[in-house]
Structure formats: structure tokens, C-alpha cells
Amino acid sequence: MKFEKFRIQPEIIRSLKKLNFKKHTDIQYTANPDILKGEEVLAIAQTGTGNTAAIAIPNVDMIQE
């Protein structure tokens, strides 16, 4: 799924594109909707699969609001 499908601010989407992020990894796809709703999330994924971005992207979006 592409980042545009989630309600993430356009500035963040532009930054992600500059960093060559094209679509969510599995962990991001699973965790981001709940994080964006303000829900607590406990997720486990292998190192290098986008764990940090799964948490950081929606949190930066919420801070920017």
C-alpha cells in the first residue's frame, strides 16, 4: 500500500518520497493505521523490516498536526 492511502500529511509524504520510500513494509502496513488512530500497538518484526519507521512516521504526523 502506498503512503498516500493513509491520512499522512503531504509534507511527510514528500519527505518519504525524497528518501525513496515507495510503499509500506508489512509491519508499517499493519501498525500505522492503529497508531494514527491513537491506539497502543505492540508489534514484533525482524530487524531491517521498517520497525522504526512504523512507529516514527505516524508519530511525526501527529506531532505536526
mmCIF file of N, CA, C and O in Angstrom:
data_model
loop_
_atom_site.group_PDB
_atom_site.id
_atom_site.type_symbol
_atom_site.label_atom_id
_atom_site.label_comp_id
_atom_site.label_asym_id
_atom_site.label_seq_id
_atom_site.Cartn_x
_atom_site.Cartn_y
_atom_site.Cartn_z
ATOM 1 N N MET A 1 0.840 -1.176 0.000
ATOM 2 C CA MET A 1 0.000 0.000 0.000
ATOM 3 C C MET A 1 0.887 1.242 0.000
ATOM 4 O O MET A 1 1.901 1.273 0.688
ATOM 5 N N LYS A 2 0.494 2.235 -0.725
ATOM 6 C CA LYS A 2 1.268 3.462 -0.784
ATOM 7 C C LYS A 2 0.942 4.360 0.411
ATOM 8 O O LYS A 2 -0.147 4.289 0.976
ATOM 9 N N PHE A 3 1.878 5.211 0.766
ATOM 10 C CA PHE A 3 1.709 6.095 1.907
ATOM 11 C C PHE A 3 0.530 7.045 1.729
ATOM 12 O O PHE A 3 -0.094 7.456 2.693
ATOM 13 N N GLU A 4 0.201 7.388 0.486
ATOM 14 C CA GLU A 4 -0.897 8.305 0.226
ATOM 15 C C GLU A 4 -2.246 7.747 0.677
ATOM 16 O O GLU A 4 -3.188 8.498 0.909
ATOM 17 N N LYS A 5 -2.349 6.432 0.802
ATOM 18 C CA LYS A 5 -3.611 5.807 1.209
ATOM 19 C C LYS A 5 -3.947 6.095 2.670
ATOM 20 O O LYS A 5 -5.102 6.074 3.051
ATOM 21 N N PHE A 6 -2.924 6.339 3.476
ATOM 22 C CA PHE A 6 -3.152 6.694 4.866
ATOM 23 C C PHE A 6 -3.250 8.199 4.970
ATOM 24 O O PHE A 6 -2.752 8.931 4.121
ATOM 25 N N ARG A 7 -3.867 8.682 5.994
ATOM 26 C CA ARG A 7 -4.011 10.128 6.171
ATOM 27 C C ARG A 7 -2.767 10.699 6.831
ATOM 28 O O ARG A 7 -2.766 11.056 8.001
ATOM 29 N N ILE A 8 -1.722 10.770 6.043
ATOM 30 C CA ILE A 8 -0.455 11.340 6.496
ATOM 31 C C ILE A 8 -0.301 12.673 5.779
ATOM 32 O O ILE A 8 -0.613 12.803 4.594
ATOM 33 N N GLN A 9 0.204 13.660 6.490
ATOM 34 C CA GLN A 9 0.324 14.997 5.924
ATOM 35 C C GLN A 9 1.196 15.013 4.671
ATOM 36 O O GLN A 9 2.190 14.282 4.592
ATOM 37 N N PRO A 10 0.824 15.840 3.707
ATOM 38 C CA PRO A 10 1.549 15.896 2.427
ATOM 39 C C PRO A 10 3.044 16.186 2.571
ATOM 40 O O PRO A 10 3.847 15.643 1.810
ATOM 41 N N GLU A 11 3.425 16.998 3.546
ATOM 42 C CA GLU A 11 4.850 17.302 3.746
ATOM 43 C C GLU A 11 5.635 16.040 4.090
ATOM 44 O O GLU A 11 6.758 15.852 3.639
ATOM 45 N N ILE A 12 5.033 15.190 4.885
ATOM 46 C CA ILE A 12 5.688 13.949 5.291
ATOM 47 C C ILE A 12 5.776 12.998 4.089
ATOM 48 O O ILE A 12 6.810 12.371 3.870
ATOM 49 N N ILE A 13 4.718 12.920 3.315
ATOM 50 C CA ILE A 13 4.734 12.057 2.128
ATOM 51 C C ILE A 13 5.822 12.521 1.160
ATOM 52 O O ILE A 13 6.561 11.703 0.610
ATOM 53 N N ARG A 14 5.953 13.834 0.965
ATOM 54 C CA ARG A 14 7.014 14.349 0.083
ATOM 55 C C ARG A 14 8.392 13.969 0.614
ATOM 56 O O ARG A 14 9.275 13.567 -0.141
ATOM 57 N N SER A 15 8.571 14.087 1.922
ATOM 58 C CA SER A 15 9.861 13.716 2.521
ATOM 59 C C SER A 15 10.144 12.230 2.345
ATOM 60 O O SER A 15 11.279 11.841 2.064
ATOM 61 N N LEU A 16 9.133 11.402 2.520
ATOM 62 C CA LEU A 16 9.301 9.959 2.341
ATOM 63 C C LEU A 16 9.689 9.633 0.900
ATOM 64 O O LEU A 16 10.548 8.787 0.659
ATOM 65 N N LYS A 17 9.082 10.324 -0.052
ATOM 66 C CA LYS A 17 9.427 10.098 -1.461
ATOM 67 C C LYS A 17 10.874 10.498 -1.739
ATOM 68 O O LYS A 17 11.583 9.816 -2.479
ATOM 69 N N LYS A 18 11.323 11.610 -1.137
ATOM 70 C CA LYS A 18 12.712 12.046 -1.306
ATOM 71 C C LYS A 18 13.681 11.001 -0.760
ATOM 72 O O LYS A 18 14.791 10.839 -1.254
ATOM 73 N N LEU A 19 13.253 10.302 0.291
ATOM 74 C CA LEU A 19 14.072 9.256 0.892
ATOM 75 C C LEU A 19 13.910 7.909 0.188
ATOM 76 O O LEU A 19 14.435 6.903 0.633
ATOM 77 N N ASN A 20 13.150 7.892 -0.895
ATOM 78 C CA ASN A 20 12.928 6.696 -1.710
ATOM 79 C C ASN A 20 12.013 5.664 -1.043
ATOM 80 O O ASN A 20 12.080 4.479 -1.364
ATOM 81 N N PHE A 21 11.174 6.098 -0.113
ATOM 82 C CA PHE A 21 10.155 5.215 0.453
ATOM 83 C C PHE A 21 9.019 5.187 -0.555
ATOM 84 O O PHE A 21 8.428 6.213 -0.853
ATOM 85 N N LYS A 22 8.700 4.020 -1.086
ATOM 86 C CA LYS A 22 7.647 3.937 -2.098
ATOM 87 C C LYS A 22 6.336 3.403 -1.536
ATOM 88 O O LYS A 22 5.272 3.841 -1.909
ATOM 89 N N LYS A 23 6.430 2.413 -0.664
ATOM 90 C CA LYS A 23 5.224 1.852 -0.057
ATOM 91 C C LYS A 23 5.581 1.284 1.308
ATOM 92 O O LYS A 23 6.738 1.104 1.644
ATOM 93 N N HIS A 24 4.559 1.009 2.084
ATOM 94 C CA HIS A 24 4.736 0.465 3.424
ATOM 95 C C HIS A 24 5.341 -0.933 3.376
ATOM 96 O O HIS A 24 5.061 -1.714 2.469
ATOM 97 N N THR A 25 6.145 -1.238 4.393
ATOM 98 C CA THR A 25 6.539 -2.630 4.616
ATOM 99 C C THR A 25 5.385 -3.296 5.363
ATOM 100 O O THR A 25 4.435 -2.631 5.783
ATOM 101 N N ASP A 26 5.455 -4.587 5.550
ATOM 102 C CA ASP A 26 4.364 -5.300 6.232
ATOM 103 C C ASP A 26 4.109 -4.760 7.631
ATOM 104 O O ASP A 26 2.959 -4.559 8.020
ATOM 105 N N ILE A 27 5.163 -4.522 8.400
ATOM 106 C CA ILE A 27 4.982 -4.030 9.766
ATOM 107 C C ILE A 27 4.373 -2.628 9.761
ATOM 108 O O ILE A 27 3.531 -2.302 10.590
ATOM 109 N N GLN A 28 4.778 -1.797 8.826
ATOM 110 C CA GLN A 28 4.219 -0.448 8.739
ATOM 111 C C GLN A 28 2.747 -0.504 8.336
ATOM 112 O O GLN A 28 1.912 0.198 8.894
ATOM 113 N N TYR A 29 2.439 -1.351 7.385
ATOM 114 C CA TYR A 29 1.064 -1.514 6.924
ATOM 115 C C TYR A 29 0.155 -1.984 8.057
ATOM 116 O O TYR A 29 -0.984 -1.538 8.185
ATOM 117 N N THR A 30 0.678 -2.853 8.895
ATOM 118 C CA THR A 30 -0.113 -3.406 9.996
ATOM 119 C C THR A 30 -0.253 -2.423 11.154
ATOM 120 O O THR A 30 -1.340 -2.255 11.701
ATOM 121 N N ALA A 31 0.839 -1.742 11.511
ATOM 122 C CA ALA A 31 0.841 -0.901 12.710
ATOM 123 C C ALA A 31 0.342 0.525 12.475
ATOM 124 O O ALA A 31 -0.310 1.099 13.346
ATOM 125 N N ASN A 32 0.644 1.114 11.328
ATOM 126 C CA ASN A 32 0.348 2.535 11.114
ATOM 127 C C ASN A 32 -1.113 2.932 11.282
ATOM 128 O O ASN A 32 -1.384 3.946 11.917
ATOM 129 N N PRO A 33 -2.076 2.195 10.755
ATOM 130 C CA PRO A 33 -3.468 2.633 10.937
ATOM 131 C C PRO A 33 -3.870 2.757 12.409
ATOM 132 O O PRO A 33 -4.523 3.730 12.792
ATOM 133 N N ASP A 34 -3.465 1.794 13.222
ATOM 134 C CA ASP A 34 -3.817 1.845 14.641
ATOM 135 C C ASP A 34 -3.074 2.976 15.361
ATOM 136 O O ASP A 34 -3.649 3.660 16.202
ATOM 137 N N ILE A 35 -1.810 3.176 15.027
ATOM 138 C CA ILE A 35 -1.045 4.261 15.640
ATOM 139 C C ILE A 35 -1.663 5.598 15.258
ATOM 140 O O ILE A 35 -1.806 6.492 16.108
ATOM 141 N N LEU A 36 -2.050 5.761 13.998
ATOM 142 C CA LEU A 36 -2.669 7.008 13.550
ATOM 143 C C LEU A 36 -3.998 7.277 14.250
ATOM 144 O O LEU A 36 -4.410 8.417 14.390
ATOM 145 N N LYS A 37 -4.667 6.214 14.716
ATOM 146 C CA LYS A 37 -5.917 6.370 15.475
ATOM 147 C C LYS A 37 -5.643 6.686 16.945
ATOM 148 O O LYS A 37 -6.568 6.914 17.704
ATOM 149 N N GLY A 38 -4.373 6.642 17.340
ATOM 150 C CA GLY A 38 -4.025 6.916 18.730
ATOM 151 C C GLY A 38 -4.074 5.688 19.621
ATOM 152 O O GLY A 38 -4.014 5.806 20.845
ATOM 153 N N GLU A 39 -4.166 4.518 19.020
ATOM 154 C CA GLU A 39 -4.218 3.286 19.797
ATOM 155 C C GLU A 39 -2.809 2.810 20.145
ATOM 156 O O GLU A 39 -1.845 3.131 19.452
ATOM 157 N N GLU A 40 -2.720 2.063 21.223
ATOM 158 C CA GLU A 40 -1.436 1.465 21.595
ATOM 159 C C GLU A 40 -1.194 0.244 20.722
ATOM 160 O O GLU A 40 -2.118 -0.506 20.417
ATOM 161 N N VAL A 41 0.059 0.061 20.332
ATOM 162 C CA VAL A 41 0.401 -1.044 19.440
ATOM 163 C C VAL A 41 1.606 -1.784 20.000
ATOM 164 O O VAL A 41 2.581 -1.167 20.417
ATOM 165 N N LEU A 42 1.532 -3.094 20.005
ATOM 166 C CA LEU A 42 2.664 -3.952 20.337
ATOM 167 C C LEU A 42 2.899 -4.820 19.103
ATOM 168 O O LEU A 42 2.014 -5.559 18.675
ATOM 169 N N ALA A 43 4.063 -4.663 18.500
ATOM 170 C CA ALA A 43 4.346 -5.393 17.266
ATOM 171 C C ALA A 43 5.771 -5.923 17.294
ATOM 172 O O ALA A 43 6.660 -5.308 17.875
ATOM 173 N N ILE A 44 5.961 -7.054 16.677
ATOM 174 C CA ILE A 44 7.277 -7.666 16.588
ATOM 175 C C ILE A 44 7.572 -7.927 15.117
ATOM 176 O O ILE A 44 6.737 -8.473 14.397
ATOM 177 N N ALA A 45 8.757 -7.511 14.691
ATOM 178 C CA ALA A 45 9.181 -7.767 13.309
ATOM 179 C C ALA A 45 10.695 -7.872 13.289
ATOM 180 O O ALA A 45 11.389 -7.332 14.153
ATOM 181 N N GLN A 46 11.189 -8.562 12.318
ATOM 182 C CA GLN A 46 12.620 -8.772 12.181
ATOM 183 C C GLN A 46 13.344 -7.446 11.930
ATOM 184 O O GLN A 46 12.815 -6.534 11.313
ATOM 185 N N THR A 47 14.578 -7.353 12.410
ATOM 186 C CA THR A 47 15.400 -6.178 12.187
ATOM 187 C C THR A 47 15.526 -5.906 10.690
ATOM 188 O O THR A 47 15.694 -6.826 9.899
ATOM 189 N N GLY A 48 15.413 -4.624 10.326
ATOM 190 C CA GLY A 48 15.561 -4.231 8.930
ATOM 191 C C GLY A 48 14.270 -4.232 8.130
ATOM 192 O O GLY A 48 14.285 -4.006 6.930
ATOM 193 N N THR A 49 13.147 -4.454 8.800
ATOM 194 C CA THR A 49 11.870 -4.510 8.084
ATOM 195 C C THR A 49 11.055 -3.229 8.201
ATOM 196 O O THR A 49 9.916 -3.185 7.744
ATOM 197 N N GLY A 50 11.624 -2.198 8.812
ATOM 198 C CA GLY A 50 10.921 -0.926 8.900
ATOM 199 C C GLY A 50 10.235 -0.666 10.226
ATOM 200 O O GLY A 50 9.320 0.140 10.301
ATOM 201 N N ASN A 51 10.674 -1.343 11.280
ATOM 202 C CA ASN A 51 10.058 -1.158 12.596
ATOM 203 C C ASN A 51 10.084 0.293 13.053
ATOM 204 O O ASN A 51 9.068 0.823 13.515
ATOM 205 N N THR A 52 11.239 0.919 12.954
ATOM 206 C CA THR A 52 11.380 2.293 13.435
ATOM 207 C C THR A 52 10.471 3.222 12.650
ATOM 208 O O THR A 52 9.781 4.067 13.234
ATOM 209 N N ALA A 53 10.436 3.076 11.348
ATOM 210 C CA ALA A 53 9.560 3.915 10.521
ATOM 211 C C ALA A 53 8.089 3.634 10.825
ATOM 212 O O ALA A 53 7.260 4.542 10.750
ATOM 213 N N ALA A 54 7.758 2.401 11.180
ATOM 214 C CA ALA A 54 6.372 2.062 11.504
ATOM 215 C C ALA A 54 5.881 2.881 12.686
ATOM 216 O O ALA A 54 4.711 3.260 12.746
ATOM 217 N N ILE A 55 6.762 3.180 13.608
ATOM 218 C CA ILE A 55 6.399 3.973 14.780
ATOM 219 C C ILE A 55 6.600 5.463 14.509
ATOM 220 O O ILE A 55 5.768 6.296 14.861
ATOM 221 N N ALA A 56 7.698 5.799 13.860
ATOM 222 C CA ALA A 56 8.071 7.210 13.684
ATOM 223 C C ALA A 56 7.153 7.959 12.726
ATOM 224 O O ALA A 56 6.775 9.099 13.015
ATOM 225 N N ILE A 57 6.800 7.374 11.607
ATOM 226 C CA ILE A 57 6.011 8.101 10.603
ATOM 227 C C ILE A 57 4.672 8.585 11.170
ATOM 228 O O ILE A 57 4.365 9.771 11.093
ATOM 229 N N PRO A 58 3.861 7.729 11.775
ATOM 230 C CA PRO A 58 2.595 8.239 12.302
ATOM 231 C C PRO A 58 2.773 9.184 13.493
ATOM 232 O O PRO A 58 1.999 10.117 13.666
ATOM 233 N N ASN A 59 3.820 8.973 14.287
ATOM 234 C CA ASN A 59 4.046 9.866 15.424
ATOM 235 C C ASN A 59 4.487 11.255 14.960
ATOM 236 O O ASN A 59 4.032 12.266 15.515
ATOM 237 N N VAL A 60 5.328 11.329 13.963
ATOM 238 C CA VAL A 60 5.721 12.625 13.411
ATOM 239 C C VAL A 60 4.493 13.310 12.824
ATOM 240 O O VAL A 60 4.292 14.510 12.999
ATOM 241 N N ASP A 61 3.630 12.541 12.166
ATOM 242 C CA ASP A 61 2.405 13.096 11.609
ATOM 243 C C ASP A 61 1.539 13.707 12.709
ATOM 244 O O ASP A 61 1.019 14.806 12.554
ATOM 245 N N MET A 62 1.410 13.007 13.834
ATOM 246 C CA MET A 62 0.593 13.519 14.934
ATOM 247 C C MET A 62 1.199 14.765 15.562
ATOM 248 O O MET A 62 0.484 15.684 15.954
ATOM 249 N N ILE A 63 2.519 14.829 15.644
ATOM 250 C CA ILE A 63 3.200 15.999 16.208
ATOM 251 C C ILE A 63 2.989 17.205 15.304
ATOM 252 O O ILE A 63 2.823 18.322 15.780
ATOM 253 N N GLN A 64 2.982 16.996 13.998
ATOM 254 C CA GLN A 64 2.861 18.064 13.015
ATOM 255 C C GLN A 64 1.470 18.688 13.000
ATOM 256 O O GLN A 64 1.300 19.785 12.515
ATOM 257 N N GLU A 65 0.469 17.992 13.496
ATOM 258 C CA GLU A 65 -0.916 18.498 13.432
ATOM 259 C C GLU A 65 -1.111 19.749 14.222
ATOM 260 O O GLU A 65 -0.643 20.131 15.137
#
